[in-house]
Amino acid sequence: MNMQTSGVMAPPAPRSLEAMQLPLAMMRDILIKTMFRMNLDLVSTLSRAICLPIPVTQELVDLVRSQLLVEATGTLNANNGNEMGYQLTDAGRALALDALNQSEYYGAMPVPLAVYSEQIKRQSIRNIQITRDQLSTAMGHLVLPEDLLSNLGPAVSAGRSILMYGPPGNGKSSISNGIRDALGDKIYVPRSIEYSGQVITVYDPIVHSAAEDDIDDPNSLRRTFGRFDTRYVRCERPTVITGGELSLSMLDLVYNPVARTYQAPLQLKSTGGIFIVDDLGRQAEPPQTLVNRWIVPLEENKDTLALQSGEKFEVPFDTLVIFSTNFHPNAIFDKAALRRIFYKIKIDGPNQEDYLKIFAMVARKRKMPLDEETLIHLLNVRYPEIDNVYANYQPIFLIDQMISICEFEGIPYQMTPELMDRAWANMFVKEDEILR
């Protein structure tokens, strides 16, 4: 599947209540809770609130009306195409309050887990085939050796798991973000899903970036209606980035005891996208423990979650997992864990030629004029002090330090051996400095 020319197949809008595959009692309760909480009385506004087509919403209104929970107001709303108005009966209000005590959830109808699983197949991260040109373009702001792209490309296209390791400050995080940018297409994320009568919210504005052309405009709501099932939000492929704060509990369902609903864990929110575990080895749990939690999902493409009741159930696992660490893999994993991570890619520091390319590129962006004498001083005097070990972060650090000094001294941006020495002194702490 060429991601540039073919889009992901959209989830089709349901055409009837039966096609929803949700318990009728749940749909009834969500409808009357929505009417109660949002004070809605027209089928057109209700259909937008519960994210169902107007005919299906009308079918649901007719059902609850037959149960004497809703009644027609007997008046037509001239401002809305002479639509019939509806209101909750006393019995409807009582049931709405009782339903709210059971669960505060109202609004968009959830998507049954089984239905969402089918959509995951249509938009799988493993359907993507990335070319060298696409990856090079996404990494265009980085100076990378050719063999690194040769290793990254097949790993990303496989949509499996990647371990990037190597000394700190050489762009592992930037490369992870570049992989995210290379994906490029859009997928459909459910606002919430349903399993065993429980609602699990999935769409999260912090994680998911809604495609701008699909954000509802109150003045043109018909624009997005009918094109796809609006219980989903059309989004960029999601990226979840975690670091030292990652804990095993973040990979479990989060239960809200007040609202009596669940929130999807991070890996479920990242379905169809990327989950980046940055700084592996800095978490409270040992790396081996964290990776053990991922072994079954990585091997079998499914994950197991648990409800408050203790009932366990399976969800699809369709995520490109990228582990990034400054430690050598053999120091933090046993062989069994390493075997289960499909691609191991070492990210080394640049050689001198690439280092100078990075230095020149950063200087140009920062509008800092290059000075040959200063660069010779840097390479011949300063770098031998650290055994000529270059790192990608160093040009940015040194140039920004010199800019700060120039701005403080009130002089034009310039590069001199003296300024370079002052910048260099801030990059390291001397071993013989002892705090008393």
Tab-separated table of C-alpha atoms in Angstrom:
chain	number	residue	atom	x	y	z
A	1	MET	CA	0.000	0.000	0.000
A	2	ASN	CA	1.522	3.318	-1.080
A	3	MET	CA	0.805	5.763	1.685
A	4	GLN	CA	1.146	8.772	-0.589
A	5	THR	CA	-1.443	7.730	-3.148
A	6	SER	CA	-3.901	5.538	-1.313
A	7	GLY	CA	-5.751	6.530	1.800
A	8	VAL	CA	-6.973	4.378	4.643
A	9	MET	CA	-10.459	2.967	4.111
A	10	ALA	CA	-12.871	4.949	6.294
A	11	PRO	CA	-15.216	3.160	8.715
A	12	PRO	CA	-18.671	3.121	7.131
A	13	ALA	CA	-21.480	4.859	9.007
A	14	PRO	CA	-24.024	2.435	10.559
A	15	ARG	CA	-27.342	2.268	8.708
A	16	SER	CA	-29.550	0.881	11.473
A	17	LEU	CA	-29.680	0.225	15.218
A	18	GLU	CA	-29.084	-3.461	14.537
A	19	ALA	CA	-25.885	-2.622	12.620
A	20	MET	CA	-24.565	-0.839	15.707
A	21	GLN	CA	-23.929	-4.175	17.484
A	22	LEU	CA	-24.444	-2.470	20.857
A	23	PRO	CA	-26.925	-3.490	23.580
A	24	LEU	CA	-30.213	-1.639	23.046
A	25	ALA	CA	-30.352	-0.729	26.744
A	26	MET	CA	-26.933	0.925	26.505
A	27	MET	CA	-27.938	2.973	23.427
A	28	ARG	CA	-31.206	3.949	25.101
A	29	ASP	CA	-29.420	5.082	28.258
A	30	ILE	CA	-26.778	7.090	26.373
A	31	LEU	CA	-29.503	8.823	24.348
A	32	ILE	CA	-31.573	9.894	27.347
A	33	LYS	CA	-28.486	10.868	29.377
A	34	THR	CA	-27.365	13.030	26.450
A	35	MET	CA	-30.799	14.649	26.172
A	36	PHE	CA	-30.783	15.284	29.917
A	37	ARG	CA	-27.219	16.580	30.251
A	38	MET	CA	-27.115	18.648	27.039
A	39	ASN	CA	-30.751	19.743	27.010
A	40	LEU	CA	-31.253	18.672	23.387
A	41	ASP	CA	-34.665	18.298	21.810
A	42	LEU	CA	-34.119	17.866	18.044
A	43	VAL	CA	-33.056	14.715	16.193
A	44	SER	CA	-30.568	16.712	14.084
A	45	THR	CA	-28.701	18.070	17.114
A	46	LEU	CA	-28.957	14.741	18.927
A	47	SER	CA	-27.444	12.917	15.939
A	48	ARG	CA	-24.392	15.171	16.101
A	49	ALA	CA	-24.084	14.728	19.872
A	50	ILE	CA	-24.253	10.929	19.784
A	51	CYS	CA	-22.374	10.744	16.439
A	52	LEU	CA	-24.949	8.700	14.544
A	53	PRO	CA	-26.647	9.364	11.185
A	54	ILE	CA	-30.018	11.113	11.452
A	55	PRO	CA	-32.058	8.040	10.314
A	56	VAL	CA	-30.431	5.841	12.975
A	57	THR	CA	-30.906	8.539	15.626
A	58	GLN	CA	-34.577	8.822	14.629
A	59	GLU	CA	-34.918	5.042	14.926
A	60	LEU	CA	-33.498	5.226	18.465
A	61	VAL	CA	-35.748	8.166	19.411
A	62	ASP	CA	-38.773	6.232	18.117
A	63	LEU	CA	-37.729	3.229	20.227
A	64	VAL	CA	-37.458	5.198	23.487
A	65	ARG	CA	-40.658	7.028	22.591
A	66	SER	CA	-42.441	3.679	22.337
A	67	GLN	CA	-41.150	2.939	25.850
A	68	LEU	CA	-42.756	6.208	27.057
A	69	LEU	CA	-39.370	7.676	28.018
A	70	VAL	CA	-39.551	10.462	25.429
A	71	GLU	CA	-42.525	12.370	24.061
A	72	ALA	CA	-43.019	14.727	21.140
A	73	THR	CA	-43.515	18.326	22.207
A	74	GLY	CA	-46.196	18.814	19.568
A	75	THR	CA	-44.416	21.851	18.115
A	76	LEU	CA	-42.308	22.176	14.982
A	77	ASN	CA	-39.115	24.191	15.141
A	78	ALA	CA	-39.267	26.701	12.292
A	79	ASN	CA	-35.563	27.535	12.650
A	80	ASN	CA	-34.551	23.925	11.991
A	81	GLY	CA	-36.460	22.822	8.927
A	82	ASN	CA	-39.733	22.376	10.832
A	83	GLU	CA	-38.281	19.506	12.872
A	84	MET	CA	-40.395	17.889	15.531
A	85	GLY	CA	-39.161	18.579	19.063
A	86	TYR	CA	-38.827	15.873	21.719
A	87	GLN	CA	-38.491	15.937	25.496
A	88	LEU	CA	-37.984	13.424	28.282
A	89	THR	CA	-41.068	12.258	30.144
A	90	ASP	CA	-41.041	12.012	33.947
A	91	ALA	CA	-40.164	8.336	33.557
A	92	GLY	CA	-37.402	9.289	31.091
A	93	ARG	CA	-35.878	11.817	33.482
A	94	ALA	CA	-35.975	9.294	36.326
A	95	LEU	CA	-34.280	6.675	34.158
A	96	ALA	CA	-31.691	9.237	32.982
A	97	LEU	CA	-30.779	10.056	36.592
A	98	ASP	CA	-30.579	6.362	37.464
A	99	ALA	CA	-28.429	5.705	34.360
A	100	LEU	CA	-26.109	8.602	35.290
A	101	ASN	CA	-25.630	6.986	38.697
A	102	GLN	CA	-24.518	3.837	36.902
A	103	SER	CA	-22.200	5.718	34.509
A	104	GLU	CA	-21.678	9.396	33.791
A	105	TYR	CA	-20.859	8.651	30.158
A	106	TYR	CA	-22.991	10.375	27.535
A	107	GLY	CA	-22.490	11.799	24.046
A	108	ALA	CA	-20.837	9.790	21.245
A	109	MET	CA	-21.990	6.187	21.012
A	110	PRO	CA	-19.071	3.818	21.611
A	111	VAL	CA	-17.774	1.488	18.908
A	112	PRO	CA	-17.923	-2.219	19.849
A	113	LEU	CA	-14.433	-3.640	20.281
A	114	ALA	CA	-15.072	-6.241	17.574
A	115	VAL	CA	-16.076	-3.527	15.084
A	116	TYR	CA	-13.036	-1.414	15.967
A	117	SER	CA	-10.809	-4.462	15.491
A	118	GLU	CA	-11.929	-4.632	11.864
A	119	GLN	CA	-11.048	-0.959	11.354
A	120	ILE	CA	-7.598	-1.580	12.873
A	121	LYS	CA	-6.947	-4.150	10.125
A	122	ARG	CA	-7.930	-1.610	7.464
A	123	GLN	CA	-5.452	0.966	8.774
A	124	SER	CA	-2.721	-1.262	10.214
A	125	ILE	CA	0.724	0.233	10.770
A	126	ARG	CA	1.982	-2.916	9.003
A	127	ASN	CA	0.217	-1.933	5.783
A	128	ILE	CA	2.661	0.923	5.276
A	129	GLN	CA	5.619	0.540	2.961
A	130	ILE	CA	8.102	3.383	3.354
A	131	THR	CA	10.621	4.133	0.611
A	132	ARG	CA	14.147	5.448	1.084
A	133	ASP	CA	13.055	8.817	-0.377
A	134	GLN	CA	10.184	9.173	2.117
A	135	LEU	CA	12.431	8.352	5.076
A	136	SER	CA	15.214	10.635	3.801
A	137	THR	CA	12.757	13.513	3.418
A	138	ALA	CA	11.417	13.046	6.955
A	139	MET	CA	14.984	12.908	8.293
A	140	GLY	CA	16.129	15.828	6.116
A	141	HIS	CA	16.950	17.988	9.131
A	142	LEU	CA	19.386	15.347	10.422
A	143	VAL	CA	22.841	14.358	9.185
A	144	LEU	CA	22.789	10.561	9.192
A	145	PRO	CA	25.077	7.914	7.698
A	146	GLU	CA	23.607	6.111	4.673
A	147	ASP	CA	23.785	2.687	6.307
A	148	LEU	CA	21.584	3.924	9.151
A	149	LEU	CA	18.731	4.698	6.734
A	150	SER	CA	19.297	1.290	5.126
A	151	ASN	CA	18.709	-0.350	8.510
A	152	LEU	CA	15.848	1.897	9.627
A	153	GLY	CA	13.770	1.603	6.448
A	154	PRO	CA	12.981	-2.134	6.586
A	155	ALA	CA	12.429	-1.901	10.354
A	156	VAL	CA	9.815	0.851	9.995
A	157	SER	CA	8.105	-0.851	7.044
A	158	ALA	CA	7.815	-4.078	9.052
A	159	GLY	CA	5.895	-2.156	11.738
A	160	ARG	CA	7.347	-4.348	14.462
A	161	SER	CA	9.716	-3.318	17.275
A	162	ILE	CA	12.977	-1.389	17.133
A	163	LEU	CA	15.698	-0.965	19.758
A	164	MET	CA	17.923	2.044	19.142
A	165	TYR	CA	20.981	2.175	21.368
A	166	GLY	CA	24.180	4.129	21.603
A	167	PRO	CA	25.876	6.974	23.479
A	168	PRO	CA	23.670	9.886	24.608
A	169	GLY	CA	23.216	13.035	22.569
A	170	ASN	CA	23.293	11.469	19.102
A	171	GLY	CA	19.731	11.990	17.980
A	172	LYS	CA	17.900	8.801	18.957
A	173	SER	CA	14.887	10.893	19.994
A	174	SER	CA	15.088	12.999	16.814
A	175	ILE	CA	15.260	9.858	14.681
A	176	SER	CA	12.179	8.487	16.476
A	177	ASN	CA	10.312	11.702	15.683
A	178	GLY	CA	11.506	11.526	12.068
A	179	ILE	CA	10.068	8.028	11.752
A	180	ARG	CA	6.754	9.404	13.008
A	181	ASP	CA	6.842	12.191	10.400
A	182	ALA	CA	7.600	9.691	7.624
A	183	LEU	CA	4.316	7.831	8.190
A	184	GLY	CA	2.370	10.762	6.852
A	185	ASP	CA	-1.158	9.371	6.331
A	186	LYS	CA	-4.366	9.582	8.393
A	187	ILE	CA	-6.273	6.953	10.360
A	188	TYR	CA	-9.582	6.803	12.251
A	189	VAL	CA	-9.535	6.806	16.057
A	190	PRO	CA	-12.732	5.913	17.970
A	191	ARG	CA	-13.934	8.422	20.535
A	192	SER	CA	-14.707	5.426	22.747
A	193	ILE	CA	-15.092	1.670	22.464
A	194	GLU	CA	-17.387	-0.785	24.213
A	195	TYR	CA	-16.591	-4.153	25.718
A	196	SER	CA	-18.944	-6.183	27.901
A	197	GLY	CA	-21.205	-3.173	28.455
A	198	GLN	CA	-18.280	-1.014	29.651
A	199	VAL	CA	-17.200	2.218	27.930
A	200	ILE	CA	-13.487	2.817	27.324
A	201	THR	CA	-12.535	6.267	26.024
A	202	VAL	CA	-9.780	6.141	23.401
A	203	TYR	CA	-9.591	9.495	21.592
A	204	ASP	CA	-7.314	11.826	23.523
A	205	PRO	CA	-6.591	15.336	22.161
A	206	ILE	CA	-3.184	15.236	23.876
A	207	VAL	CA	-2.158	12.107	21.933
A	208	HIS	CA	-4.273	12.423	18.787
A	209	SER	CA	-4.023	15.293	16.303
A	210	ALA	CA	-7.348	15.598	14.495
A	211	ALA	CA	-6.974	16.288	10.768
A	212	GLU	CA	-7.843	19.954	10.303
A	213	ASP	CA	-10.171	19.399	7.379
A	214	ASP	CA	-12.319	17.137	9.549
A	215	ILE	CA	-12.679	19.289	12.661
A	216	ASP	CA	-16.369	20.051	12.991
A	217	ASP	CA	-17.379	23.625	12.248
A	218	PRO	CA	-20.661	24.499	14.007
A	219	ASN	CA	-21.748	26.418	10.900
A	220	SER	CA	-21.081	23.563	8.493
A	221	LEU	CA	-21.710	20.392	10.457
A	222	ARG	CA	-23.098	18.558	7.445
A	223	ARG	CA	-19.664	18.730	5.857
A	224	THR	CA	-18.217	15.742	7.699
A	225	PHE	CA	-21.477	13.910	8.319
A	226	GLY	CA	-22.156	10.951	6.055
A	227	ARG	CA	-18.572	10.636	4.771
A	228	PHE	CA	-17.588	8.170	7.505
A	229	ASP	CA	-18.723	6.913	10.896
A	230	THR	CA	-18.375	10.046	13.041
A	231	ARG	CA	-17.961	7.977	16.186
A	232	TYR	CA	-14.367	8.076	14.939
A	233	VAL	CA	-12.069	11.094	14.599
A	234	ARG	CA	-9.828	11.255	11.530
A	235	CYS	CA	-6.300	11.831	12.874
A	236	GLU	CA	-2.624	11.778	12.083
A	237	ARG	CA	-1.132	8.418	12.999
A	238	PRO	CA	-0.657	8.789	16.765
A	239	THR	CA	2.658	9.004	18.560
A	240	VAL	CA	3.009	8.340	22.281
A	241	ILE	CA	6.369	9.354	23.735
A	242	THR	CA	7.292	8.265	27.248
A	243	GLY	CA	10.562	8.554	29.141
A	244	GLY	CA	11.737	7.960	32.657
A	245	GLU	CA	8.195	8.431	33.979
A	246	LEU	CA	6.891	5.253	32.290
A	247	SER	CA	5.556	2.669	34.735
A	248	LEU	CA	3.758	-0.642	34.265
A	249	SER	CA	0.535	0.873	35.654
A	250	MET	CA	0.400	3.247	32.660
A	251	LEU	CA	-0.117	0.194	30.442
A	252	ASP	CA	-3.325	-0.815	32.290
A	253	LEU	CA	-6.897	0.414	31.849
A	254	VAL	CA	-7.535	3.484	33.993
A	255	TYR	CA	-10.861	3.334	35.849
A	256	ASN	CA	-12.600	6.560	36.830
A	257	PRO	CA	-14.673	5.663	39.910
A	258	VAL	CA	-16.690	8.903	39.701
A	259	ALA	CA	-17.675	8.682	36.036
A	260	ARG	CA	-17.620	4.845	36.179
A	261	THR	CA	-15.878	4.675	32.808
A	262	TYR	CA	-12.452	3.532	31.670
A	263	GLN	CA	-9.688	5.337	29.843
A	264	ALA	CA	-7.578	3.420	27.361
A	265	PRO	CA	-3.939	2.817	28.347
A	266	LEU	CA	-1.151	4.480	26.381
A	267	GLN	CA	-0.445	1.549	24.075
A	268	LEU	CA	-4.108	1.314	23.039
A	269	LYS	CA	-4.184	5.054	22.311
A	270	SER	CA	-1.136	4.574	20.094
A	271	THR	CA	-2.845	1.902	17.952
A	272	GLY	CA	-2.021	2.422	14.285
A	273	GLY	CA	0.958	4.597	15.217
A	274	ILE	CA	4.153	4.663	17.235
A	275	PHE	CA	4.936	4.107	20.908
A	276	ILE	CA	8.349	5.504	21.824
A	277	VAL	CA	9.975	4.400	25.077
A	278	ASP	CA	12.748	6.967	25.421
A	279	ASP	CA	15.592	6.752	27.936
A	280	LEU	CA	14.993	3.058	28.606
A	281	GLY	CA	16.827	2.195	31.799
A	282	ARG	CA	15.858	5.437	33.565
A	283	GLN	CA	12.440	4.179	34.698
A	284	ALA	CA	11.630	3.017	38.229
A	285	GLU	CA	11.038	-0.523	36.895
A	286	PRO	CA	14.022	-2.420	35.430
A	287	PRO	CA	14.170	-2.484	31.588
A	288	GLN	CA	13.799	-6.264	31.638
A	289	THR	CA	10.501	-5.952	33.549
A	290	LEU	CA	9.152	-3.340	31.122
A	291	VAL	CA	10.078	-5.373	28.065
A	292	ASN	CA	8.592	-8.536	29.597
A	293	ARG	CA	5.244	-6.671	29.679
A	294	TRP	CA	5.542	-6.141	25.904
A	295	ILE	CA	6.627	-9.666	24.923
A	296	VAL	CA	3.176	-11.114	24.168
A	297	PRO	CA	1.877	-7.999	22.366
A	298	LEU	CA	5.044	-7.801	20.235
A	299	GLU	CA	4.934	-11.487	19.285
A	300	GLU	CA	1.208	-12.104	18.950
A	301	ASN	CA	-0.118	-8.656	17.931
A	302	LYS	CA	-2.610	-8.656	20.782
A	303	ASP	CA	-2.664	-7.324	24.320
A	304	THR	CA	-4.603	-8.362	27.418
A	305	LEU	CA	-6.391	-5.791	29.593
A	306	ALA	CA	-8.471	-6.238	32.760
A	307	LEU	CA	-11.696	-4.625	33.969
A	308	GLN	CA	-12.311	-3.649	37.597
A	309	SER	CA	-14.193	-6.920	38.021
A	310	GLY	CA	-11.018	-8.817	37.182
A	311	GLU	CA	-12.389	-9.958	33.821
A	312	LYS	CA	-9.611	-10.042	31.242
A	313	PHE	CA	-10.063	-9.483	27.528
A	314	GLU	CA	-7.919	-9.169	24.426
A	315	VAL	CA	-7.442	-6.080	22.276
A	316	PRO	CA	-5.487	-5.832	19.012
A	317	PHE	CA	-1.911	-4.604	19.326
A	318	ASP	CA	-1.013	-2.693	16.177
A	319	THR	CA	1.806	-0.364	17.155
A	320	LEU	CA	5.381	0.254	16.088
A	321	VAL	CA	7.282	0.178	19.396
A	322	ILE	CA	10.604	2.012	19.486
A	323	PHE	CA	12.855	1.504	22.503
A	324	SER	CA	15.671	4.004	22.870
A	325	THR	CA	18.502	3.602	25.378
A	326	ASN	CA	21.962	4.900	26.203
A	327	PHE	CA	22.889	1.533	27.730
A	328	HIS	CA	24.320	-1.415	25.851
A	329	PRO	CA	21.472	-3.926	25.260
A	330	ASN	CA	23.443	-6.790	26.841
A	331	ALA	CA	23.671	-4.789	30.062
A	332	ILE	CA	19.907	-4.376	30.515
A	333	PHE	CA	18.288	-7.379	28.768
A	334	ASP	CA	18.660	-11.116	28.794
A	335	LYS	CA	18.983	-12.951	25.473
A	336	ALA	CA	15.336	-14.017	25.446
A	337	ALA	CA	14.133	-10.418	25.673
A	338	LEU	CA	16.591	-9.240	23.019
A	339	ARG	CA	15.444	-11.996	20.682
A	340	ARG	CA	11.893	-10.693	20.870
A	341	ILE	CA	12.854	-7.175	19.761
A	342	PHE	CA	12.896	-7.511	15.993
A	343	TYR	CA	15.432	-4.839	15.016
A	344	LYS	CA	18.482	-3.672	16.966
A	345	ILE	CA	20.083	-0.527	15.529
A	346	LYS	CA	23.152	1.175	16.967
A	347	ILE	CA	23.188	4.977	16.771
A	348	ASP	CA	26.803	6.082	16.995
A	349	GLY	CA	28.222	9.551	17.192
A	350	PRO	CA	29.192	11.223	13.889
A	351	ASN	CA	32.620	11.007	12.323
A	352	GLN	CA	34.567	14.250	11.928
A	353	GLU	CA	33.208	14.914	8.428
A	354	ASP	CA	29.563	14.527	9.502
A	355	TYR	CA	30.254	16.510	12.666
A	356	LEU	CA	31.444	19.465	10.579
A	357	LYS	CA	28.338	19.181	8.357
A	358	ILE	CA	26.125	19.351	11.458
A	359	PHE	CA	28.157	22.281	12.809
A	360	ALA	CA	27.795	24.218	9.543
A	361	MET	CA	24.065	23.461	9.303
A	362	VAL	CA	23.391	24.626	12.877
A	363	ALA	CA	25.517	27.760	12.401
A	364	ARG	CA	23.566	28.659	9.274
A	365	LYS	CA	20.230	28.210	11.036
A	366	ARG	CA	21.397	30.273	14.037
A	367	LYS	CA	22.943	32.958	11.749
A	368	MET	CA	26.354	32.431	13.342
A	369	PRO	CA	29.221	33.083	10.862
A	370	LEU	CA	31.734	30.241	10.622
A	371	ASP	CA	35.370	30.924	11.420
A	372	GLU	CA	38.023	28.543	10.105
A	373	GLU	CA	40.617	29.383	12.781
A	374	THR	CA	38.091	28.654	15.546
A	375	LEU	CA	37.069	25.328	13.997
A	376	ILE	CA	40.729	24.258	13.675
A	377	HIS	CA	41.227	25.209	17.350
A	378	LEU	CA	38.146	23.171	18.300
A	379	LEU	CA	39.247	20.064	16.386
A	380	ASN	CA	42.971	20.199	17.180
A	381	VAL	CA	42.947	21.465	20.764
A	382	ARG	CA	39.628	20.735	22.432
A	383	TYR	CA	38.459	17.401	20.961
A	384	PRO	CA	41.720	15.539	21.712
A	385	GLU	CA	40.921	16.242	25.393
A	386	ILE	CA	37.937	13.857	25.056
A	387	ASP	CA	39.628	11.353	22.718
A	388	ASN	CA	37.996	12.911	19.626
A	389	VAL	CA	34.556	11.531	20.539
A	390	TYR	CA	31.983	13.566	18.624
A	391	ALA	CA	28.261	13.751	19.454
A	392	ASN	CA	25.359	15.246	17.493
A	393	TYR	CA	24.245	17.522	20.312
A	394	GLN	CA	27.609	19.282	20.669
A	395	PRO	CA	27.429	21.739	17.729
A	396	ILE	CA	24.046	23.031	18.915
A	397	PHE	CA	25.320	23.358	22.485
A	398	LEU	CA	28.538	25.172	21.547
A	399	ILE	CA	26.933	27.564	19.069
A	400	ASP	CA	24.066	28.443	21.421
A	401	GLN	CA	26.600	29.102	24.204
A	402	MET	CA	28.576	31.477	21.966
A	403	ILE	CA	25.361	33.252	20.923
A	404	SER	CA	24.430	33.774	24.584
A	405	ILE	CA	27.854	35.255	25.333
A	406	CYS	CA	27.667	37.586	22.300
A	407	GLU	CA	24.205	38.800	23.294
A	408	PHE	CA	25.314	39.410	26.884
A	409	GLU	CA	28.444	41.299	25.791
A	410	GLY	CA	26.453	43.304	23.221
A	411	ILE	CA	28.632	42.254	20.291
A	412	PRO	CA	27.662	40.824	16.863
A	413	TYR	CA	27.437	37.031	16.579
A	414	GLN	CA	30.974	35.776	16.087
A	415	MET	CA	33.094	32.686	16.513
A	416	THR	CA	36.539	33.011	18.102
A	417	PRO	CA	38.862	30.546	19.867
A	418	GLU	CA	38.265	32.424	23.131
A	419	LEU	CA	34.463	32.257	22.827
A	420	MET	CA	34.720	28.588	21.848
A	421	ASP	CA	36.806	27.870	24.961
A	422	ARG	CA	34.169	29.569	27.163
A	423	ALA	CA	31.405	27.523	25.502
A	424	TRP	CA	33.457	24.312	25.789
A	425	ALA	CA	33.972	24.882	29.538
A	426	ASN	CA	30.186	24.746	30.038
A	427	MET	CA	29.796	21.433	28.193
A	428	PHE	CA	31.623	19.309	30.753
A	429	VAL	CA	32.201	19.124	34.514
A	430	LYS	CA	35.802	18.433	35.470
A	431	GLU	CA	36.379	15.134	37.264
A	432	ASP	CA	38.496	16.833	39.963
A	433	GLU	CA	35.701	19.207	41.011
A	434	ILE	CA	34.417	18.060	44.404
A	435	LEU	CA	31.371	19.638	45.975
A	436	ARG	CA	31.865	20.389	49.650
